[in-house]
Structure formats: structure tokens, C-alpha cells
Tab-separated table of C-alpha atoms and ligand atoms in Angstrom:
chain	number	residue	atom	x	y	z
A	1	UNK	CA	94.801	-52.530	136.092
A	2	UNK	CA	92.045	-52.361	138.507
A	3	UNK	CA	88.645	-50.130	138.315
A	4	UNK	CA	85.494	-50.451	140.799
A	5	UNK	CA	82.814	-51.450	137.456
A	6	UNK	CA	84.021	-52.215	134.152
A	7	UNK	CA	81.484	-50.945	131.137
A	8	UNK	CA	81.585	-53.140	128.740
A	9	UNK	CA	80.154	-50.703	125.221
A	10	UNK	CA	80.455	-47.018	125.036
A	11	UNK	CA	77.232	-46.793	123.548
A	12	UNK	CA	74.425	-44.153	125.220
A	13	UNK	CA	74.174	-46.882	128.189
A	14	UNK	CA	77.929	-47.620	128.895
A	15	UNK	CA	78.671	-43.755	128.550
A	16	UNK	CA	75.671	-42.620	130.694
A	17	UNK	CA	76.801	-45.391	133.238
A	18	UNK	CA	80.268	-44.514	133.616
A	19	UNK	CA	79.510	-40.413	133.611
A	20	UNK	CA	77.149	-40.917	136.518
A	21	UNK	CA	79.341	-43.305	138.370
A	22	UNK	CA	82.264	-41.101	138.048
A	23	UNK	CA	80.360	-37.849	139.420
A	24	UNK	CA	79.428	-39.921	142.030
A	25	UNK	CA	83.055	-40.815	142.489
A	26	UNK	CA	82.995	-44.354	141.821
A	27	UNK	CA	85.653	-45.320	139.129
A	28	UNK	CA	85.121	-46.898	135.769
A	29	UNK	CA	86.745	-47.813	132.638
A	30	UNK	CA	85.069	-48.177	129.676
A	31	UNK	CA	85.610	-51.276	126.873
A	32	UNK	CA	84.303	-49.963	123.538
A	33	UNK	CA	84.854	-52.368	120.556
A	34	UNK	CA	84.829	-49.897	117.738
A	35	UNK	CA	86.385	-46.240	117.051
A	36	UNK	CA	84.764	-43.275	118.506
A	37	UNK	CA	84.296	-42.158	115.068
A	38	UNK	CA	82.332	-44.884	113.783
A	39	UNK	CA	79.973	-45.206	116.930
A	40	UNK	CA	79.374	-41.587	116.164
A	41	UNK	CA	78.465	-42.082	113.024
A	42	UNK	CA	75.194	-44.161	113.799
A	43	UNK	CA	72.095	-43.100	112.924
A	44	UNK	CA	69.472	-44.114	115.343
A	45	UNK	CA	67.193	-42.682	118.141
A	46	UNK	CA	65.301	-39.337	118.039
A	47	UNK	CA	62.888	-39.304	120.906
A	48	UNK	CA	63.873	-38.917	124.557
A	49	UNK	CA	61.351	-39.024	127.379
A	50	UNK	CA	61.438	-36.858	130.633
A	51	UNK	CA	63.314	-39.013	132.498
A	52	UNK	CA	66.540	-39.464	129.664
A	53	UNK	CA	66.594	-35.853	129.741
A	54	UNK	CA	66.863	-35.441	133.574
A	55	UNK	CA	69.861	-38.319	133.670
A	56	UNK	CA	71.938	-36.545	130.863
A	57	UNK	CA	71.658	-33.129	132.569
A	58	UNK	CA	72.353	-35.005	135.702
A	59	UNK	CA	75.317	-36.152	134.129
A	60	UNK	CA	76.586	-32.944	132.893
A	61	UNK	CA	75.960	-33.418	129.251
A	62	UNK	CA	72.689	-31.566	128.572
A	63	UNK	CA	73.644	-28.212	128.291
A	64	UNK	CA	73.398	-28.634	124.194
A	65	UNK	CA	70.628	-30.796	124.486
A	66	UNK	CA	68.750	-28.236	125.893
A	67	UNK	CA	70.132	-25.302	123.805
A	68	UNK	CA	69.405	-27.279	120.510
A	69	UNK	CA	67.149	-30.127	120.982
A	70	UNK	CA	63.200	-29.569	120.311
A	71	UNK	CA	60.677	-29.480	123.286
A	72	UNK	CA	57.128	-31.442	121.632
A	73	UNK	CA	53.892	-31.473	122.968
A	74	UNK	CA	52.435	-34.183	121.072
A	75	UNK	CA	52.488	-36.008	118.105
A	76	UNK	CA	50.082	-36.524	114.610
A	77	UNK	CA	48.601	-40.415	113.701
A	78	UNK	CA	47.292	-40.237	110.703
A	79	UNK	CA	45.235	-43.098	108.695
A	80	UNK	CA	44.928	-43.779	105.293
A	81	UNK	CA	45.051	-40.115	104.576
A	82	UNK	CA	43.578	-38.471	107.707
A	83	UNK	CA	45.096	-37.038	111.127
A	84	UNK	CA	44.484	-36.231	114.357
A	85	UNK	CA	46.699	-34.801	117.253
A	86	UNK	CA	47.482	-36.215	120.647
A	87	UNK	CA	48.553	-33.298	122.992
A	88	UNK	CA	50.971	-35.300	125.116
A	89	UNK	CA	51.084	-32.376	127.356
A	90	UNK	CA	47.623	-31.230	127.702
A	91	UNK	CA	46.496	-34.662	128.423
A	92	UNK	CA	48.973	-35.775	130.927
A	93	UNK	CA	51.802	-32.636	131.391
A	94	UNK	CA	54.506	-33.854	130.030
A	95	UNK	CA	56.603	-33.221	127.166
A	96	UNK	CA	59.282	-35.472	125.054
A	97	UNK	CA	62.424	-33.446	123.797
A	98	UNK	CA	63.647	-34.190	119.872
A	99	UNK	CA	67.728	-34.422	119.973
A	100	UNK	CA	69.338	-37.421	118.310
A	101	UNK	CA	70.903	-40.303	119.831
A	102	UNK	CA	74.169	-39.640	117.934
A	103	UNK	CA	74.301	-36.168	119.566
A	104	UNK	CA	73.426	-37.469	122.635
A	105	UNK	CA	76.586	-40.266	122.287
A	106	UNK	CA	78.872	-37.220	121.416
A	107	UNK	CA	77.999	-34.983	124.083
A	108	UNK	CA	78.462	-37.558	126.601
A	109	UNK	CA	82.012	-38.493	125.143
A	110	UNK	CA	82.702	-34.823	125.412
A	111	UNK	CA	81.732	-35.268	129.365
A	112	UNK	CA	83.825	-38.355	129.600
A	113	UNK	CA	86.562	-36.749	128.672
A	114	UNK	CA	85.875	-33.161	130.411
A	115	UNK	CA	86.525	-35.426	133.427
A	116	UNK	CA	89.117	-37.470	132.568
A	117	UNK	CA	87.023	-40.534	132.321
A	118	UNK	CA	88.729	-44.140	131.091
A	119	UNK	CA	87.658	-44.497	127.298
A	120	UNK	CA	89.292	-47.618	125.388
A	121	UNK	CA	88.387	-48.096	121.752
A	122	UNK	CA	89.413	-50.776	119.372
A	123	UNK	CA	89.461	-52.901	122.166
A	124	UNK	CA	89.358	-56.251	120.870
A	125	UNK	CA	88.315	-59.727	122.357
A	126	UNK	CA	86.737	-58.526	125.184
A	127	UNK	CA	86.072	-61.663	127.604
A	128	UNK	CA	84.591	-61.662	131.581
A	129	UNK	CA	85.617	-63.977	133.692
A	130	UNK	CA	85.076	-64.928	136.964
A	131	UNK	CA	81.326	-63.165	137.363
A	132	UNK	CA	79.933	-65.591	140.370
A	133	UNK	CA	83.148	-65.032	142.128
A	134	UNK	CA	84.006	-61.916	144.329
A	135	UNK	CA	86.970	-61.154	142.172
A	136	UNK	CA	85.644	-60.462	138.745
A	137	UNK	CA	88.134	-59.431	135.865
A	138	UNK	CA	87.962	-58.449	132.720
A	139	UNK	CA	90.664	-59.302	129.728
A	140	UNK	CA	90.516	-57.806	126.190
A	141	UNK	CA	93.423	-57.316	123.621
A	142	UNK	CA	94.799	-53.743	122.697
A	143	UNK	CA	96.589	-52.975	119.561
A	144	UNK	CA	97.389	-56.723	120.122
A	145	UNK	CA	98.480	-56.809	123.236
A	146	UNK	CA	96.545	-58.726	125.839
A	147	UNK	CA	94.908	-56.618	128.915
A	148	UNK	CA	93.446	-57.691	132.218
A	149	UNK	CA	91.346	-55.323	134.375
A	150	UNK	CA	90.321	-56.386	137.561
A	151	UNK	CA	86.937	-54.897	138.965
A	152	UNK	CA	84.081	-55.479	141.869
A	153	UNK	CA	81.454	-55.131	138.879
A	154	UNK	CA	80.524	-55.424	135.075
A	155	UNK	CA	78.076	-53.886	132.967
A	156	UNK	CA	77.245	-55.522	130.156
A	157	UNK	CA	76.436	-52.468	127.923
A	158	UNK	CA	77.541	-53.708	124.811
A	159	UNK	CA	74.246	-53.937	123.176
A	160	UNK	CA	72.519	-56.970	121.370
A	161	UNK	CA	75.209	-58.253	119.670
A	162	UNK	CA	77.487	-58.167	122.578
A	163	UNK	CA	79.176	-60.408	124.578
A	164	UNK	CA	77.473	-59.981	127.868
A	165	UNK	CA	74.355	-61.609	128.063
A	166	UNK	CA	76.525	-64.658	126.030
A	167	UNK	CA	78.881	-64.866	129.285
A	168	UNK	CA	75.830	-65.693	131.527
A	169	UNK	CA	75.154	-69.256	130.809
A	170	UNK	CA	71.771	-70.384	128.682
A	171	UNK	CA	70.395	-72.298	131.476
A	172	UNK	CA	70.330	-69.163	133.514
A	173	UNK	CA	68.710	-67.112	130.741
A	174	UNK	CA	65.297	-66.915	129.577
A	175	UNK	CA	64.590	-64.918	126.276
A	176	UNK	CA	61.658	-63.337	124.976
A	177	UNK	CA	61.597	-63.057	121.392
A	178	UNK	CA	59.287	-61.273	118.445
A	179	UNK	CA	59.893	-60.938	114.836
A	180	UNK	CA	57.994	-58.635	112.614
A	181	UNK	CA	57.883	-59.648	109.117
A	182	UNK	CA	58.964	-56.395	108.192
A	183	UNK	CA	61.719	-53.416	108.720
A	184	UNK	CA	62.090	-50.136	108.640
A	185	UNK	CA	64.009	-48.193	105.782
A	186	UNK	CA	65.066	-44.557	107.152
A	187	UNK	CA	66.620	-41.558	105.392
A	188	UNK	CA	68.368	-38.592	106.989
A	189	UNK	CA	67.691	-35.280	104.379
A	190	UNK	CA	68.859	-31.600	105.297
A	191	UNK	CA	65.649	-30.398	104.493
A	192	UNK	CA	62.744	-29.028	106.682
A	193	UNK	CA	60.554	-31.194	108.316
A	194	UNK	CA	56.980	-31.357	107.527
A	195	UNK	CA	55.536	-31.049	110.097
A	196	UNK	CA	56.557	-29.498	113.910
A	197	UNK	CA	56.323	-32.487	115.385
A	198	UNK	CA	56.005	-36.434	114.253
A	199	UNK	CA	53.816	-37.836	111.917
A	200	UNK	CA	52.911	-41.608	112.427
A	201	UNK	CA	50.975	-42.635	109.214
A	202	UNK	CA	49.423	-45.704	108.943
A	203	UNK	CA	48.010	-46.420	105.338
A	204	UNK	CA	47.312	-49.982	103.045
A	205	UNK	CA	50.499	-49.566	101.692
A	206	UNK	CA	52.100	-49.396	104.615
A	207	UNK	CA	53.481	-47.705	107.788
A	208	UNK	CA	55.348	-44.219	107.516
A	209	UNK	CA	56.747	-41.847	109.928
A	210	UNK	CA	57.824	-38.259	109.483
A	211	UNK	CA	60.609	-37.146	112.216
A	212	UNK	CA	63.267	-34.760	112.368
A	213	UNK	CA	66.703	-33.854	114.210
A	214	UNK	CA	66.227	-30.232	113.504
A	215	UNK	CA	64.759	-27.474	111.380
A	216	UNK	CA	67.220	-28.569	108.710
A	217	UNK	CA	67.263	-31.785	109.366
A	218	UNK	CA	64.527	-34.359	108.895
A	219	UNK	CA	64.494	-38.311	109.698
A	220	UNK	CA	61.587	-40.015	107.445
A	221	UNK	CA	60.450	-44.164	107.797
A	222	UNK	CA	58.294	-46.360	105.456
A	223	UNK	CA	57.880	-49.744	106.380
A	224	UNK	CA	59.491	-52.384	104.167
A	225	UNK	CA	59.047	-56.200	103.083
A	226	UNK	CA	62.472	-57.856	105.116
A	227	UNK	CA	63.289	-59.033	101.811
A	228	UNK	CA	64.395	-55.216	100.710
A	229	UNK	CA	68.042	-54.215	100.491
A	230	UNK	CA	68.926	-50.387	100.559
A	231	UNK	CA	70.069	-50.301	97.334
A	232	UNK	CA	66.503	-51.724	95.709
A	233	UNK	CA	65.508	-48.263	96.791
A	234	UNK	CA	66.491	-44.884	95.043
A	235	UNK	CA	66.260	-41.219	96.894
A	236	UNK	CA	63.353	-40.473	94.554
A	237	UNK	CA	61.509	-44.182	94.878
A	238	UNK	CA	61.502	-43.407	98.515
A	239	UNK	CA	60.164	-39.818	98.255
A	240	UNK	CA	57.420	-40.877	95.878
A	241	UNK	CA	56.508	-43.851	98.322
A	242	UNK	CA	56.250	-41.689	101.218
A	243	UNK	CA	53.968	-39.292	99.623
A	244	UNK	CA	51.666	-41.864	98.670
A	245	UNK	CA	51.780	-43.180	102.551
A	246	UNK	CA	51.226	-39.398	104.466
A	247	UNK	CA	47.887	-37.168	104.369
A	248	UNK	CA	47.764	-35.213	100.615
A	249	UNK	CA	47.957	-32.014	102.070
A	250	UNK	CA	51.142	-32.957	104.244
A	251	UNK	CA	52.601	-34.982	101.227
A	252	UNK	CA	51.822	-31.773	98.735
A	253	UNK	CA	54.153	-29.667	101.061
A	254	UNK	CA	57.117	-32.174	101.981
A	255	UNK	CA	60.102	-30.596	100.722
A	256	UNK	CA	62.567	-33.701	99.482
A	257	UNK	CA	65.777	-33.752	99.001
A	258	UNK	CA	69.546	-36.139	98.446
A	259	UNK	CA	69.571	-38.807	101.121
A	260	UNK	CA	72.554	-37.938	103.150
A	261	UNK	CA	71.816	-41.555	105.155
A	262	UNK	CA	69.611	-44.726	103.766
A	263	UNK	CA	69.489	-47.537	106.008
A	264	UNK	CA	67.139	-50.757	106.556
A	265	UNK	CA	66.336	-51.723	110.461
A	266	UNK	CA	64.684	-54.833	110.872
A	267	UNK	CA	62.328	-54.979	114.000
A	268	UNK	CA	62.248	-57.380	116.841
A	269	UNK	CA	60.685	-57.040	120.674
A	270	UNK	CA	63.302	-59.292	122.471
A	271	UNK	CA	63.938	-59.592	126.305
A	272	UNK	CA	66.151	-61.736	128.125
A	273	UNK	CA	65.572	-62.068	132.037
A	274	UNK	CA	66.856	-61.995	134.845
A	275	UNK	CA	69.743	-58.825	133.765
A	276	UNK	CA	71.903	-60.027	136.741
A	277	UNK	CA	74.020	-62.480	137.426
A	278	UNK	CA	76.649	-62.634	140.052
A	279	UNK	CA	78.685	-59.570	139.369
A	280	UNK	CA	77.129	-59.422	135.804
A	281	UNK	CA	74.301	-56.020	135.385
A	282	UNK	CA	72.767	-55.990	131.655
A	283	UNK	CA	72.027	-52.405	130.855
A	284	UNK	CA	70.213	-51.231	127.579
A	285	UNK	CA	70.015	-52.995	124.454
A	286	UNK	CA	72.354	-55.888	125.813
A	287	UNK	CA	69.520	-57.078	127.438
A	288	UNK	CA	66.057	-55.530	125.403
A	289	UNK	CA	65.151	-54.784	122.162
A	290	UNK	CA	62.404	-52.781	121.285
A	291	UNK	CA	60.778	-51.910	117.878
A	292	UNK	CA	61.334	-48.252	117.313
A	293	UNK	CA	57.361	-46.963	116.847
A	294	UNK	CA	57.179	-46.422	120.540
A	295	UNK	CA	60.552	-44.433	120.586
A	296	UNK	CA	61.622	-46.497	123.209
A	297	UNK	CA	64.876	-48.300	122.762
A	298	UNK	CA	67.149	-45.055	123.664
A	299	UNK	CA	64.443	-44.691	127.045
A	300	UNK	CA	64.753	-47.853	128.065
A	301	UNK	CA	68.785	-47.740	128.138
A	302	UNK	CA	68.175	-44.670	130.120
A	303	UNK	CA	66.003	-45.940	132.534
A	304	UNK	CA	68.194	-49.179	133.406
A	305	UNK	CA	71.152	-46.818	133.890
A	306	UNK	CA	69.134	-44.799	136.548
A	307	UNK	CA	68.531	-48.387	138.708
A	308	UNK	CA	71.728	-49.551	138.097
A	309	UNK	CA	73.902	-46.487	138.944
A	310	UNK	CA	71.325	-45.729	142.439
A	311	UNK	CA	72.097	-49.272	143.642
A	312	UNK	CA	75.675	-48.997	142.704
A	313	UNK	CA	75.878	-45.475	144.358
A	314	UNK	CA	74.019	-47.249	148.044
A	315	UNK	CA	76.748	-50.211	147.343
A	316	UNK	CA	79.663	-48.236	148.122
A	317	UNK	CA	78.588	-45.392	149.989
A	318	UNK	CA	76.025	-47.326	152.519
A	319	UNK	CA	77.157	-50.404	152.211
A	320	UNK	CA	73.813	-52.228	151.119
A	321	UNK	CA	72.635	-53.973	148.258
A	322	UNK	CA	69.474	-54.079	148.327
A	323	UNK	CA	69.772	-51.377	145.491
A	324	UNK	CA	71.564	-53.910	142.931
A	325	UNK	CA	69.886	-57.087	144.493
A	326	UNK	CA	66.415	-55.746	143.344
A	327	UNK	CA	67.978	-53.949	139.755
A	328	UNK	CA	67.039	-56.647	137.434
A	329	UNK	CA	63.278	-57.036	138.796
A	330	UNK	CA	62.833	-53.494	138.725
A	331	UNK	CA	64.260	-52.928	135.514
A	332	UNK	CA	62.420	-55.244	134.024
A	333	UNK	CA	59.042	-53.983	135.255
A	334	UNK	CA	59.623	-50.843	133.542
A	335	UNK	CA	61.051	-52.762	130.254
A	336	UNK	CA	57.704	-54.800	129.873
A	337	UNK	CA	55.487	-51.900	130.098
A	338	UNK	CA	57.341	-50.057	127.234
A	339	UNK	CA	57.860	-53.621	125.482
A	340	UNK	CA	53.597	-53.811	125.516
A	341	UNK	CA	53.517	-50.215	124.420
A	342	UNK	CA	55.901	-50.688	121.463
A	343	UNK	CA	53.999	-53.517	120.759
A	344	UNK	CA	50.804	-52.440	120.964
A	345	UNK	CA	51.497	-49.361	119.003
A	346	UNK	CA	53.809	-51.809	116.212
A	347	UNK	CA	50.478	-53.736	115.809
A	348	UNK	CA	47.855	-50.445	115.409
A	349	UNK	CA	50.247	-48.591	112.608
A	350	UNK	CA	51.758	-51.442	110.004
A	351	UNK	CA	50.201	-53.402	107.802
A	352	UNK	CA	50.784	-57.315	108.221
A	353	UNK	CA	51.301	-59.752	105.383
A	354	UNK	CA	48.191	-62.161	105.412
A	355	UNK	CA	46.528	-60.078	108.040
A	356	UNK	CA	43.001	-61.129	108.164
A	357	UNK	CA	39.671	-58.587	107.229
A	358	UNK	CA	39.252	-58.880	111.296
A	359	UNK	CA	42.528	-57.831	112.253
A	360	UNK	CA	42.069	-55.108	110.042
A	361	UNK	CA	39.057	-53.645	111.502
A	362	UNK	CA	40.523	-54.068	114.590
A	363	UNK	CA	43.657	-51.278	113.606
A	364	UNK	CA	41.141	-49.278	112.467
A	365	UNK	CA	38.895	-49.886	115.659
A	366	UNK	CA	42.305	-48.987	117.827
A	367	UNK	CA	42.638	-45.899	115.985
A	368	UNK	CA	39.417	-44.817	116.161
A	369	UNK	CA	39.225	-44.844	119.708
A	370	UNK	CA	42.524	-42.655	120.207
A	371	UNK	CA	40.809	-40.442	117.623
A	372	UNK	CA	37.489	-40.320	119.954
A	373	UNK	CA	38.467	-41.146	123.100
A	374	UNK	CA	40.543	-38.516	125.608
A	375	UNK	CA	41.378	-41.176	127.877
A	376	UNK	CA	42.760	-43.271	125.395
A	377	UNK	CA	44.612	-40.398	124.278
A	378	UNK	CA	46.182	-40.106	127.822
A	379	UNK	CA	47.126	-43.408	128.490
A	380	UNK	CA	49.256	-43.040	125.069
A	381	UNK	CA	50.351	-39.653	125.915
A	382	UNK	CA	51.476	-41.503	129.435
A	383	UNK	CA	53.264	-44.297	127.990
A	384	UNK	CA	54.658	-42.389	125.000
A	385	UNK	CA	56.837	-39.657	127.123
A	386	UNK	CA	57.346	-42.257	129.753
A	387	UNK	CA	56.150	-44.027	132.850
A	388	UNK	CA	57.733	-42.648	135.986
A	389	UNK	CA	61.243	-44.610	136.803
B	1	LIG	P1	74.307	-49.688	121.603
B	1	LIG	O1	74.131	-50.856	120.678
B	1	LIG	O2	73.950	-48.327	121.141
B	1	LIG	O3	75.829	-49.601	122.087
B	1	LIG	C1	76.532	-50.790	122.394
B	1	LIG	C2	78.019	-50.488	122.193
B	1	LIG	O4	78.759	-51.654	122.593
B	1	LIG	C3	78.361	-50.243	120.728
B	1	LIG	O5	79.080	-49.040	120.605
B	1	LIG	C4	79.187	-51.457	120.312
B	1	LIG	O6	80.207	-51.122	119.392
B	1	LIG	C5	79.778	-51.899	121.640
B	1	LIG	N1	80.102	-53.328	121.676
B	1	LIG	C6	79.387	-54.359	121.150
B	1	LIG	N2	80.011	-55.519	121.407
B	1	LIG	C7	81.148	-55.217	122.111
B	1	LIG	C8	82.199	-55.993	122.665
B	1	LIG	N3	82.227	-57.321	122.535
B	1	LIG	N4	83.196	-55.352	123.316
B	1	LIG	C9	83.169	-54.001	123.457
B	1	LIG	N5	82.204	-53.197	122.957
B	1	LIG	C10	81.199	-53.822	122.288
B	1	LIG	N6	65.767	-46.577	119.377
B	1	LIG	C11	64.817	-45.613	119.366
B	1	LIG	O7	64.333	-45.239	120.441
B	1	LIG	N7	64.396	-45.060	118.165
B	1	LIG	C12	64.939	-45.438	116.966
B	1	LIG	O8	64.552	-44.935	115.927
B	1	LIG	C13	65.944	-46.418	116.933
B	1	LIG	N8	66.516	-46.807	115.754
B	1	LIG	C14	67.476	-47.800	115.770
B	1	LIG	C15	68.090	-48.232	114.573
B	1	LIG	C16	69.070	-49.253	114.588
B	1	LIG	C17	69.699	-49.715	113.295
B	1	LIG	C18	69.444	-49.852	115.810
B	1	LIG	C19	70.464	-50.976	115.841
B	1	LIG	C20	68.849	-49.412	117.002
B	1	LIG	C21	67.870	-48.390	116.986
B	1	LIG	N9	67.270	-47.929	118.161
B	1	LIG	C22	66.319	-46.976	118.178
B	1	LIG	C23	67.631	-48.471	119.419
B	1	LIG	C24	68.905	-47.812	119.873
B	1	LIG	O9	68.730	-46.429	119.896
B	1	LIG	C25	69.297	-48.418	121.185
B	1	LIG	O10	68.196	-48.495	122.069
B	1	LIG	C26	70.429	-47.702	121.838
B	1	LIG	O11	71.483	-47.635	120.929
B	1	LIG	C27	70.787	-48.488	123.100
B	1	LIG	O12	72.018	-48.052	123.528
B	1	LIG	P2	73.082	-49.094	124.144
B	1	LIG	O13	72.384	-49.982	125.098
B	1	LIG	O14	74.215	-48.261	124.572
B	1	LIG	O15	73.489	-50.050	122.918
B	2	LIG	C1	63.568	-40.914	114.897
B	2	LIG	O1	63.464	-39.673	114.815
B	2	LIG	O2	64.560	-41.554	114.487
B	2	LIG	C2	62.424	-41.699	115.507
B	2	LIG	C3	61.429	-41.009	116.173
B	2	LIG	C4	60.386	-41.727	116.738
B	2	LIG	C5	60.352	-43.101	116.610
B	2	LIG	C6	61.367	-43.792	115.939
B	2	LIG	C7	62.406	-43.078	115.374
B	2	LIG	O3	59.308	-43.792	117.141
């Protein structure tokens, strides 16, 4: 078999990738190791900037995006019981829109296969060979049986635990790495949300966040010790914890509820440069991992997939390459600004084991300023619903 870039993951990225590419008329086929069911069944992002939502309605999969997903002008940080606003779009124009990753993953399946777009799931052993050559394949096993696809390009969209960035060798690869000594438990509850838009809470006890996914549907954080398993925590231990971590008038009208998902996310900033190599492109979390208090992990993916499919598109319909010769340093500018934001806003909100009285006044200090300070305000308002692509 033989397709012009093999997509290795039919996460957001690989399905993004491929449903851009094939409007454009370039063909793909897509690797995914797992059923579609069970990648749709992931919980994760919430949060899309501008420039995610322009990309999936320029792929032809935002037309329920934009019927059901939420427009927000801002968001709420609260601290150790108070809250102020920060009106993203009175500061700096722009708005983010609320619609879950896992509806964005099924809406672009649903454009994959509007087209007729190559899908494979279950497919096993997925292997690249042959990346610094000019004749790049692909082999994976179906049901099986052993498969070779030959291409002109791979992207390695298969997320962190993938196996792209472990087919470019480690002397070519330098990573970035940063563990937080903590993680993040989430529930999913069809109840209303709190609040019409988020809530990030910082408080002694530790970080919270109140989300949603719609008016019946709320998403709802606390920050945990890494030691925690899900099942050390019941429905009600989690309600009563959040309470205790949001403002008392926003905990006194939270309506609570039966968890209908409880999982633990541990939290990491890790990069790996360059996200090239030969006929190798990195795309999304294959190459970057953010922690999720910026809302940025989802963005990011969405942002690489804009570079990579433009130089792609100039490969093979001007004949340059320029486009994919500069993708990985222009990728990676963007990445690092949103990695420093994620950071930055990571450090403000959660409460570090053995932090010292000074790094405490410092949080406090940060949030004071975005409390008093309209520029600071902006610059978060600028990085929060994204910095132009
Ligand atoms: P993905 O990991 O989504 O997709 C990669 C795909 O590749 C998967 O379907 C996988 O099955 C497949 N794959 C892996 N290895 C393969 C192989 N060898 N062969 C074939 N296929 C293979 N981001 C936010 O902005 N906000 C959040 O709240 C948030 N919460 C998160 C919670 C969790 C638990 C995780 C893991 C991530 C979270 N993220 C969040 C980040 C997340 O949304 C990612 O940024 C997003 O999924 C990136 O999409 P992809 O790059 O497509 O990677
Ligand atoms: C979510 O709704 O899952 C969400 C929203 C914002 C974040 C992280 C997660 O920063």
C-alpha cells in the first residue's frame, strides 16, 4: 500500500492532520493503536483557543462545535476564598469556546469518514523505517497479519507514549522535562455548573478548578498528593473537598452529584526538540506535554497541525520546502510560550510541598497583581485564548 503521509495516532492531532491534508487533496492513512470506541471514551480537554476553532471549521468538523459548544469571555481566580474576573475579551477581544476534546475527536472521525478518509484501528506493532531515506515506509500488524505502507512522510501523532519520537535516535533528541509533585483528580457529574464560566481556585489546601462540558454537564479538579489512587477517594470525599477549596458563596450553591468519570492525571511540562527528523514531523503530545492549568495541551496539538499541514500543502503543490524545513523551529516557538504560560500559571495556583513562607508570598504577590493590575490581566487574557499562530 502506498499513501503521500502516514499519521501515526488518531488522536485530535493525527485526525485534524489527515482531515486537512485530505481537503487539500493530499492522501493519508491513518495508524491508530486502539478502537475508536475506547479513544472516544477519554476524558480530557475542555478549552479551545481561537485558532483550534478556526482549524476544525476549516476542516469541516465544526458545525456542532459551534451549535453546542460555549462561547466565554473570561474566566474567575479565586484565592483562599475570594474572586475576581478576567474579561478575556474586554481586555484583549478574544474569546475561548468550551466543547470537549472527546467531542471534538468524534466529530472529526465523523469527517474522516464523511470523506472516505483511511482509518485503521487495532493496528498493532506499528514500526517506521527508513525516515532519513527518501523512501520512508511504514509496517504494523493487522488482525495479525503483517502490513507495509509506503509513504513520502510520517507524522508522529501518537502522543507521549508513542512510538515516534522513540524512532528518532537519543543522540538527535534533546528533552525538556518537569515534574510536579502533584496530580490532578477530575470528575465528570451531569449536573449544572457553578458558575458560567471557569473557576480557578487557589486555596492552602490546595488547587481546584470548576469547568464544564455543558449546562448539564460539569468537569471539577482538586489537586492531589501523587501518592493518591482514585479509589482513596469517594464521590462525596471529593465534593466535600472541593467545597472547602472554592469561595463559600460558590461552594454553598454547587449542586453535586454521582461521578459518572473519576480519574487521577499526573502533571509534567516536557518538550523534546527538534520535532523533525528526515521524513519524521512530531505533532501534538508526541512531542509536548503541558500541565493542564493553562488549557493548553489540546491548543498546542492544534497549532502544530496548522504548520505542519501549510508546509505540507507548499510541498506538493509549489514544490518548496521551506514550509516543512522551518516546521519544527516554528512550532516550537509557539510551544515554549504556552509551556512558560502553563508554567507560570501551574506555579501561581497550587500549593507546593515544602514551599517556603517566600514562595508563598510570592503566589499571593502574582495574584494580587492580576487582581490590580489591567495589564497583567491582558497579558493573561493574551496567552490564555492564544498567541497568534
Ligand atoms: P493523544 O494522546 O490524544 O492521541 C494519540 C493517539 O495515538 C492515541 O489515540 C493513541 O491510542 C495513539 N497511539 C499511541 N501509540 C500508538 C502507536 N504505537 N501506534 C498507533 N497509535 C498509537 N489538555 C488540555 O488542554 N486540558 C486538559 O484538561 C487535559 N487533560 C488531560 C488529561 C489526561 C489524562 C491526558 C493524558 C491529557 C490531557 N490533556 C489535556 C492533554 C490532551 O488533551 C492532549 O493535549 C491531546 O490529547 C493531544 O492530542 P494528540 O497529540 O492527538 O495525542
Ligand atoms: C477541562 O474542562 O477539562 C479543563 C478546562 C481548563 C483547564 C483544564 C481542564 O485548564
Amino acid at each position: 500500500m502506498r499513501t503521500q503521509v502516514a499519521i501515526i495516532g488518531g488522536g485530535p492531532s493525527g485526525l485534524l492532520l489527515s482531515q486537512l491534508l485530505n481537503k487539500a487533496g493530499i492522501s493519508t492513512f491513518v495508524l491508530e493503536r486502539k478502537s475508536r470506541d475506547y479513544v472516544l471514551s477519554r476524558i480530557r480537554a475542555g478549552v479551545l483557543e481561537t485558532g483550534a476553532v478556526e482549524l476544525i471549521r476549516a476542516a469541516g468538523a465544526g458545525a456542532r462545535m459551534d451549535r453546542e459548544g460555549q462561547l466565554h469571555d473570561g474566566c474567575y481566580l479565586a484565592s483562599n476564598g475570594r474572586m475576581f474576573h478576567v474579561d478575556f475579551k474586554g481586555s484583549c477581544g478574544k474569546q475561548v469556546m468550551v466543547y470537549g476534546q472527546t467531542e471534538v475527536t468524534k466529530d472529526l472521525y465523523d469527517a474522516q469518514d464523511a470523506i472516505g478518509a483511511t482509518v485503521i484501528h487495532d493496528a498493532e506493532d506499528v514500526a517506521l523505517h527508513d525516515l532519513t531515506g527518501d523512501a520512508p515506509f511504514v509496517t504494523y500488524s493487522l488482525n495479525g497479519q503483517p502490513q507495509r505502507l509506503d509513504c513520502d512522510f510520517v507524522a508522529g501523532c501518537d502522543g507521549f507514549h508513542g512510538i515516534s519520537r522513540q524512532s528518532m535516535p537519543a543522540e538527535v533528541r534533546r528533552e525538556f522535562e518537569k515534574v510536579y509533585p502533584f496530580g490532578w483528580l477530575g470528575i465528570l457529574s451531569r449536573t449544572p455548573p457553578v458558575e458560567h464560566e471557569l473557576i480557578y481556585a487557589a486555596h492552602d489546601r490546595g488547587f481546584a478548578l470548576a469547568s464544564m462540558r455543558n449546562t448539564m454537564l460539569s468537569r471539577y479538579y482538586i489537586q492531589v498528593p501523587l501518592t493518591d489512587r482514585v479509589e482513596d477517594w469517594s464521590d462525596d470525599a471529593f465534593w466535600t473537598e472541593l467545597k472547602l477549596r472554592l469561595p463559600a458563596d460558590v461552594a454553598a450553591r454547587l449542586v453535586t452529584g454521582p461521578s459518572i468519570e473519576k480519574s487521577i492525571a499526573p502533571l509534567r511540562s516536557f518538550v523534546t526538540e527538534p520535532m523533525r527528523w528526515g521524513r519524521l514531523f512530531l505533532c501534538g503530545d508526541a512531542a509536548h506535554i503541558v500541565p493542564p492549568t493553562g488549557a493548553k495541551g489540546l491548543n498546542l496539538a492544534a497549532s502544530d497541525v496548522h504548520y505542519l499541514y501549510e508546509g505540507l500543502v507548499q510541498h506538493y503543490k509549489q514544490g518548496q520546502s521551506d514550509g516543512i524545513d522551518s516546521y519544527s523551529q516554528r512550532a516550537l516557538a509557539r510551544i515554549w510560550q504556552a509551556m512558560r504560560f502553563s508554567w507560570s500559571l501551574t506555579t501561581m495556583m497550587h500549593r507546593f510541598p515544602g514551599a517556603s513562607d517566600y514562595e508563598r508570598r510570592m503566589q499571593d504577590s502574582e495574584l494580587a497583581q492580576l487582581e490590580n493590575n489591567a495589564t497583567a490581566r491582558r497579558l493573561m487574557a493574551e496567552n490564555y485564548t492564544g498567541l497568534p499562530y
